[in-house]
mmCIF file of C-alpha atoms in Angstrom:
data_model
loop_
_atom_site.group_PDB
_atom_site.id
_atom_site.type_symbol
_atom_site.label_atom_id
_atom_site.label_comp_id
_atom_site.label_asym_id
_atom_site.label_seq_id
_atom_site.Cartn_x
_atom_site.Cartn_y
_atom_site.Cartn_z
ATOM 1 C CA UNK B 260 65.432 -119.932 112.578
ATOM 2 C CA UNK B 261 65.515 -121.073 108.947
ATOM 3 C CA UNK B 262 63.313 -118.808 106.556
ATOM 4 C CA UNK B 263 61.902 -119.815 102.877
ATOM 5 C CA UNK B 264 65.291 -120.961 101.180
ATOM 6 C CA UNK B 265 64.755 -121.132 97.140
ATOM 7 C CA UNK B 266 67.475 -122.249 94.421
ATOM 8 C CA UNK B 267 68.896 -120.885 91.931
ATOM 9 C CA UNK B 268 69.024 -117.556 93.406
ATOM 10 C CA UNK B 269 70.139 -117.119 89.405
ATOM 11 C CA UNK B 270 69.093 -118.662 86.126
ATOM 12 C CA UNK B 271 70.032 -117.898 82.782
ATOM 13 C CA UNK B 272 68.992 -120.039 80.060
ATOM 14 C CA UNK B 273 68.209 -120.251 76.242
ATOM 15 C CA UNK B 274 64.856 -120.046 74.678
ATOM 16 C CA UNK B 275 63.302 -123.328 74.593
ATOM 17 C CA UNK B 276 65.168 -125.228 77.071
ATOM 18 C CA UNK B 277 63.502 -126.466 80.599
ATOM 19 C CA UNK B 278 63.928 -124.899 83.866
ATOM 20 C CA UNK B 279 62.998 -126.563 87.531
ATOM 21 C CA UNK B 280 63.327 -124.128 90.504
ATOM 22 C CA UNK B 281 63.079 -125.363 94.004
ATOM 23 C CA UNK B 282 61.532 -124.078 96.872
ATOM 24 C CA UNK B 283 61.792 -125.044 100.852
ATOM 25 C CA UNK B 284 59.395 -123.828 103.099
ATOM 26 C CA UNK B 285 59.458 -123.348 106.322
ATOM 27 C CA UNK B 286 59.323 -127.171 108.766
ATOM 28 C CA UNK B 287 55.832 -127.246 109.820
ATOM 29 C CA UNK B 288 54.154 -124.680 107.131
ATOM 30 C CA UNK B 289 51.179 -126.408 105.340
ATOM 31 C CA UNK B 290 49.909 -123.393 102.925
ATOM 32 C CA UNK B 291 53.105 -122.857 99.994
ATOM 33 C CA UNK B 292 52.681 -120.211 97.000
ATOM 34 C CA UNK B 293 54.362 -119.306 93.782
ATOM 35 C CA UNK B 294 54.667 -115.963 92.674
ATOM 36 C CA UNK B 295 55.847 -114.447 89.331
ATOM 37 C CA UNK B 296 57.325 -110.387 89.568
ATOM 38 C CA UNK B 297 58.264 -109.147 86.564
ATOM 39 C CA UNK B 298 60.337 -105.952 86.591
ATOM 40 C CA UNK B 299 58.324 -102.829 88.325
ATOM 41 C CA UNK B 300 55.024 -105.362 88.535
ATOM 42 C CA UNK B 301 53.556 -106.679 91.252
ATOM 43 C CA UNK B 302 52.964 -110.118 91.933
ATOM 44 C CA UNK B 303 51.755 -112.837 89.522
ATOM 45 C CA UNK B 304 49.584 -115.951 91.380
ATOM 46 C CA UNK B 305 51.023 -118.848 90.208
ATOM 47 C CA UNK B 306 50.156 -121.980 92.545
ATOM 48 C CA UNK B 307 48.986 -122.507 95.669
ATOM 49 C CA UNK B 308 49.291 -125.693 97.574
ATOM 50 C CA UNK B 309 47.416 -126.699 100.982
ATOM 51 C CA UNK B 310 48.521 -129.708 102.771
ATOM 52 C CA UNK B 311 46.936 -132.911 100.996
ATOM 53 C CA UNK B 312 44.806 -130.974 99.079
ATOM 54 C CA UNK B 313 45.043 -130.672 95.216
ATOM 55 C CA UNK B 314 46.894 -127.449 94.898
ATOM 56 C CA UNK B 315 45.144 -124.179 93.317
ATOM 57 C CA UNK B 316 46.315 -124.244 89.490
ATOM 58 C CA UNK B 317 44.389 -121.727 88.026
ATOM 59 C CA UNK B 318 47.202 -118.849 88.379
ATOM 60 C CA UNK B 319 49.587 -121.275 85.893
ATOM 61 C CA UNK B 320 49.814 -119.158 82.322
ATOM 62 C CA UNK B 321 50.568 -122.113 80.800
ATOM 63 C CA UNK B 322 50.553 -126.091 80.187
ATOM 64 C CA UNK B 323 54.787 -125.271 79.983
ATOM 65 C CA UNK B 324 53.930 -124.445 83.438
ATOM 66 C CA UNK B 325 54.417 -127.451 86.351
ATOM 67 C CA UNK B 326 54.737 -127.638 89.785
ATOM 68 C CA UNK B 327 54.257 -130.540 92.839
ATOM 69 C CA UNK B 328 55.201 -130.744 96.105
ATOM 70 C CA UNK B 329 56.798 -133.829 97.489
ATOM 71 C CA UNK B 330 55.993 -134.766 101.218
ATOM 72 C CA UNK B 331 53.958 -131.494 101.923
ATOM 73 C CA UNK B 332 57.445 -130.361 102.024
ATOM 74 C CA UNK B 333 59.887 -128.932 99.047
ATOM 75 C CA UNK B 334 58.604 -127.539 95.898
ATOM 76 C CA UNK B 335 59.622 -127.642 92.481
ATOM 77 C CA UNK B 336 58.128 -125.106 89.702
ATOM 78 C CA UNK B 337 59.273 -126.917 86.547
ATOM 79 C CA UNK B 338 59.000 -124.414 83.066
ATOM 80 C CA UNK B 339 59.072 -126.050 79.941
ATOM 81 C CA UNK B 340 60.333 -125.021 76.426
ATOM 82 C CA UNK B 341 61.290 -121.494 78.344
ATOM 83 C CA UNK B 342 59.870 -118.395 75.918
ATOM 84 C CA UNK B 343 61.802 -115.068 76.913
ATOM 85 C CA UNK B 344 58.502 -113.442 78.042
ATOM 86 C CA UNK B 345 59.037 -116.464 81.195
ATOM 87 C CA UNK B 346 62.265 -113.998 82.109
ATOM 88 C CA UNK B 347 60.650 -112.993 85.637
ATOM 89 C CA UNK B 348 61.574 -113.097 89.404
ATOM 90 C CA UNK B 349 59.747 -116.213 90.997
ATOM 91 C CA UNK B 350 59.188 -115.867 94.254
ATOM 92 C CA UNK B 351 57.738 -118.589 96.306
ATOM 93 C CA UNK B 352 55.903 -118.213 100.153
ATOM 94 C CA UNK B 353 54.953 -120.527 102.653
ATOM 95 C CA UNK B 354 52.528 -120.042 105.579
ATOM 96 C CA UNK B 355 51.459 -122.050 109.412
ATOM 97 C CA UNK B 356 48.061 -120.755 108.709
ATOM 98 C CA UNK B 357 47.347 -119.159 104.916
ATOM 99 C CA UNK B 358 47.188 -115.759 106.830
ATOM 100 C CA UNK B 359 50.607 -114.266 106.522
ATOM 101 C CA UNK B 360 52.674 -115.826 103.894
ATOM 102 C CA UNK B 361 56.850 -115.417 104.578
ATOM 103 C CA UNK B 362 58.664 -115.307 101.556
ATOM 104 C CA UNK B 363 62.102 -116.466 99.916
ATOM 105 C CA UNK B 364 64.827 -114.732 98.238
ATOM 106 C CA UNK B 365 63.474 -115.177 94.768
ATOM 107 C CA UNK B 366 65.204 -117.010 91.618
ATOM 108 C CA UNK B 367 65.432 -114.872 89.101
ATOM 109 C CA UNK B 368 65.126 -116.439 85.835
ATOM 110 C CA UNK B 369 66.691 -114.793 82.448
ATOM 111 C CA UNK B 370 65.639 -116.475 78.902
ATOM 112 C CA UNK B 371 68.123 -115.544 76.257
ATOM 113 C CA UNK Y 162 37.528 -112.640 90.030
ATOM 114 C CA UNK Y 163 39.372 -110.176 91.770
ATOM 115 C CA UNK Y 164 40.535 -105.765 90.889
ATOM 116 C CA UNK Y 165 42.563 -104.218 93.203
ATOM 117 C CA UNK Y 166 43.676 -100.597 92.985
ATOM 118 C CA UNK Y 167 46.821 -98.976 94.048
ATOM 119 C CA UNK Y 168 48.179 -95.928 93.295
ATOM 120 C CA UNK Y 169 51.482 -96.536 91.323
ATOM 121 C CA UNK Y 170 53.779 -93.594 93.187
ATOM 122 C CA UNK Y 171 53.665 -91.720 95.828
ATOM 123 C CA UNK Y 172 56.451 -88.988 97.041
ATOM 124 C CA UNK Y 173 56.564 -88.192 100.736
ATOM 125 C CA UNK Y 174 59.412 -86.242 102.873
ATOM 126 C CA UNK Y 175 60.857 -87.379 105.852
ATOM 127 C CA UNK Y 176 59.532 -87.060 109.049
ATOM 128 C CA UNK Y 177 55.858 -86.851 107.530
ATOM 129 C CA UNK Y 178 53.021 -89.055 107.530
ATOM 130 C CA UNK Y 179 51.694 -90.895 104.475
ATOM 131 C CA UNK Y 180 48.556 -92.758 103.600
ATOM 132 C CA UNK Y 181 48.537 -95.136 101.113
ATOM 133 C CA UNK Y 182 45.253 -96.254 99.478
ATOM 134 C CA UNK Y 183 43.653 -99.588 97.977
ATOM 135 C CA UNK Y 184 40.582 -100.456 96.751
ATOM 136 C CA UNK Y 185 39.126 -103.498 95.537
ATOM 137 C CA UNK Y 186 36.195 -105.185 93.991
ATOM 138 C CA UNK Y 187 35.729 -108.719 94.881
ATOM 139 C CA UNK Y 188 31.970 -110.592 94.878
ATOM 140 C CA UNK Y 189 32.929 -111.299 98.727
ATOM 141 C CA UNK Y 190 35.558 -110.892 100.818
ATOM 142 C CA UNK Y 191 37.955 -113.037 102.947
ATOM 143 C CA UNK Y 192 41.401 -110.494 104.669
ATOM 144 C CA UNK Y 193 43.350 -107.841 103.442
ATOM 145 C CA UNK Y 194 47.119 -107.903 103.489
ATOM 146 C CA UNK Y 195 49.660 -105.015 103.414
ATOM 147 C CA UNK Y 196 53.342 -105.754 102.018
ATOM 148 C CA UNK Y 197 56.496 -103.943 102.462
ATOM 149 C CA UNK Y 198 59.001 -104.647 99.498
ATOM 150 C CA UNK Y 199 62.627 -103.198 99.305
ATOM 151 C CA UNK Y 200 63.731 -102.899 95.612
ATOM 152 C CA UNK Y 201 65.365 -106.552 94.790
ATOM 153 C CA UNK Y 202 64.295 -108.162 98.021
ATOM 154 C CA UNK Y 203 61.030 -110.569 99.222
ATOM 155 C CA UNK Y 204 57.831 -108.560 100.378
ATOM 156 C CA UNK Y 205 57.724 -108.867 104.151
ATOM 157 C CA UNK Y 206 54.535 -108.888 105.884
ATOM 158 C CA UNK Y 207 53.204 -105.668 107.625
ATOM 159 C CA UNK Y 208 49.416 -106.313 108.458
ATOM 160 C CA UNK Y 209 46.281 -108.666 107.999
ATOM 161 C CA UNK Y 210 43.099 -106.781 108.478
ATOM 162 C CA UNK Y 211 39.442 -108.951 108.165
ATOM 163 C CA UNK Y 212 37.513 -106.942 110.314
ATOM 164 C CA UNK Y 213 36.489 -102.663 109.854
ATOM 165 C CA UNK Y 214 38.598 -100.089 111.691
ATOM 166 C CA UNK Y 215 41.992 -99.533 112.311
ATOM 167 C CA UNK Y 216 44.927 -102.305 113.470
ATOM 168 C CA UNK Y 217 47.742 -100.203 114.774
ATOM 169 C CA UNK Y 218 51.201 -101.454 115.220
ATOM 170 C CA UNK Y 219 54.259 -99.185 116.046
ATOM 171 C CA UNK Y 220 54.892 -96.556 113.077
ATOM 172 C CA UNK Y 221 52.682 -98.421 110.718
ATOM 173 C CA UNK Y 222 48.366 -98.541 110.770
ATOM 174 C CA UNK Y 223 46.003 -100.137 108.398
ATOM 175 C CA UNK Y 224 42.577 -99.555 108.122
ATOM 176 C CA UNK Y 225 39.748 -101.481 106.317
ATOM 177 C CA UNK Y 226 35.959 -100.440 105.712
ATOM 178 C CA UNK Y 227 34.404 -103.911 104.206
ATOM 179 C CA UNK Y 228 31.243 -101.822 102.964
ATOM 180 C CA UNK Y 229 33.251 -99.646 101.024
ATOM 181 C CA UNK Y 230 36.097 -102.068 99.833
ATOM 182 C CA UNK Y 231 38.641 -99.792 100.812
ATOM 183 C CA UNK Y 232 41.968 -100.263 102.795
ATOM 184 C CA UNK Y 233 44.957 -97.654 103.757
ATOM 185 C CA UNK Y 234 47.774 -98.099 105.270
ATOM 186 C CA UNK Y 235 49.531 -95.479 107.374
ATOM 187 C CA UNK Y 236 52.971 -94.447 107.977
ATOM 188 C CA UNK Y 237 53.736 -92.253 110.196
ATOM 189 C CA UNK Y 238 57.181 -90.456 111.198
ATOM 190 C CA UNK Y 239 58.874 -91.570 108.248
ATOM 191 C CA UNK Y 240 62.383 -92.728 108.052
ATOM 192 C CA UNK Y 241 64.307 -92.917 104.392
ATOM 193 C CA UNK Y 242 64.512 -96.700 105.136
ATOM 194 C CA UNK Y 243 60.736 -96.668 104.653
ATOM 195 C CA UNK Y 244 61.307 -95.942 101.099
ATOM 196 C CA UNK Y 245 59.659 -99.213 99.123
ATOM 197 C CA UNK Y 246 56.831 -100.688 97.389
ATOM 198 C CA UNK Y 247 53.892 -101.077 99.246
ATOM 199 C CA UNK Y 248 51.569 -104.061 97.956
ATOM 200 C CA UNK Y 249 47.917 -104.621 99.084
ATOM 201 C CA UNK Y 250 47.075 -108.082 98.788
ATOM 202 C CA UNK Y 251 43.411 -109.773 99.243
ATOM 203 C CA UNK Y 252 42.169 -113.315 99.706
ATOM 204 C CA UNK Y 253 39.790 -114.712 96.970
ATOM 205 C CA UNK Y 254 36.798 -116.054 98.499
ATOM 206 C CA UNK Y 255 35.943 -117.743 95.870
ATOM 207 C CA UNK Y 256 38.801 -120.337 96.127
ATOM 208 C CA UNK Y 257 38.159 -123.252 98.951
ATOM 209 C CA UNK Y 258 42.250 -122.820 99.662
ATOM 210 C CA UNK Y 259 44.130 -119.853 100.707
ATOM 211 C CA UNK Y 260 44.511 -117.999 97.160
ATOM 212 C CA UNK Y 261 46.213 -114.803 97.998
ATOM 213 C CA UNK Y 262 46.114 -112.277 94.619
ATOM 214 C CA UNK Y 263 48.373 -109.088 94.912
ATOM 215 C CA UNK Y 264 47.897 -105.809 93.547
ATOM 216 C CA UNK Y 265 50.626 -104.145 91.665
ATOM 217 C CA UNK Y 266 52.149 -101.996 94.251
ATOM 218 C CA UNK Y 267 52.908 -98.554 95.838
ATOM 219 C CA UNK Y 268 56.381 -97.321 94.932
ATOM 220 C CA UNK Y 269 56.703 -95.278 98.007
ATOM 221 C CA UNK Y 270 59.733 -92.682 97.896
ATOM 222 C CA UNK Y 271 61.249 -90.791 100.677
ATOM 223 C CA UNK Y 272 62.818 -87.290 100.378
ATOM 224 C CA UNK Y 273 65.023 -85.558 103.118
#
């Protein structure tokens, strides 16, 4: 079946311009994460959202930092006024139950 | 808020058996995830442990002792494809959703 599908799989963009990366989950899973890896690193907490609940913000480093989910369905993580430290692997997860989390391919996101 | 502790390498030969350690210091506890993650790919899932002892599946065990907030996971007959970052993950308690924080990762190498 379909897994986690996120796009760009690559982004390369100049300092200070905006960014939106998209995420689709799994049909069906309520529970959808964002992750930030930077090179060698493990995983950053970005956002967590849970069905019609007001998603988990707290992992955002940032007020350039965005994200909503339309429909309980597809994800957007929208990055403002991109700063070159943003250059990262975002990886986003969904999960049936917030117990194990399946993940997409990543976008990996360059500032120049 | 959440520390958890991984060791950052580990070398082990083929064949062998490995155990890889995490710790972590959280004011209550909720699960404890192990990750697989092949350099430039998504972390796949590999166990979810809430309760003590040991959850065996195939080549792979993890064990958890709640009292001592300590987790390992086990490999056993190693194969070169096991050669990967291993993340420990916990769930925060304190969060009423699903907040999943990661630690930074095992790079686990395999030598013939």
């Amino acid at each position: 079946g379909a897994g986690v599908s996120q796009s760009p799989s690559n982004k390369v963009t100049e300092k200070g311009k905006d960014v939106e990366l998209r995420c689709d989950p799994i049909s069906g899973h309520t529970a959808l994460y964002w992750y930030r890896q930077s090179l060698g690193q493990g995983l950053e907490f970005l956002i967590y959202f849970q069905g019609n609940s007001a998603p988990d913000k707290s992992g955002l480093p940032s007020d350039r930092f965005s994200a909503e989910r339309t429909g309980g369905s597809v994800s957007t993580l929208t990055i403002q006024r991109t700063q070159q430290e943003d250059s990262a692997v975002y990886l986003c997860a969904s999960s049936p139950s917030g117990q194990e989390q399946y993940f997409g391919p990543g976008t990996r996101l360059t500032v120049t | 808020g959440q520390n958890i502790d991984q060791p950052t390498e580990m070398t082990a030969t083929e064949g062998a058996i490995v155990q890889i350690n995490c710790t972590y210091q959280t004011s209550g506890f909720n699960g404890l995830f192990w990750y697989q993650q092949h350099a430039g790919e998504a972390p796949t899932f590999l166990s979810y442990n809430v309760l003590d002892g040991l959850e065996e599946k195939g080549r792979f065990s993890s064990f958890l002792s709640r009292s001592k907030g300590y987790s390992y996971l086990l490999l056993k007959e190693l194969q070169m494809k096991d050669s990967a970052s291993y993340l420990c993950a916990v769930r925060d308690p304190n969060s009423s959703a699903s907040k999943i924080i990661f630690g930074s990762g095992t790079r686990l190498s395999i030598r013939p």
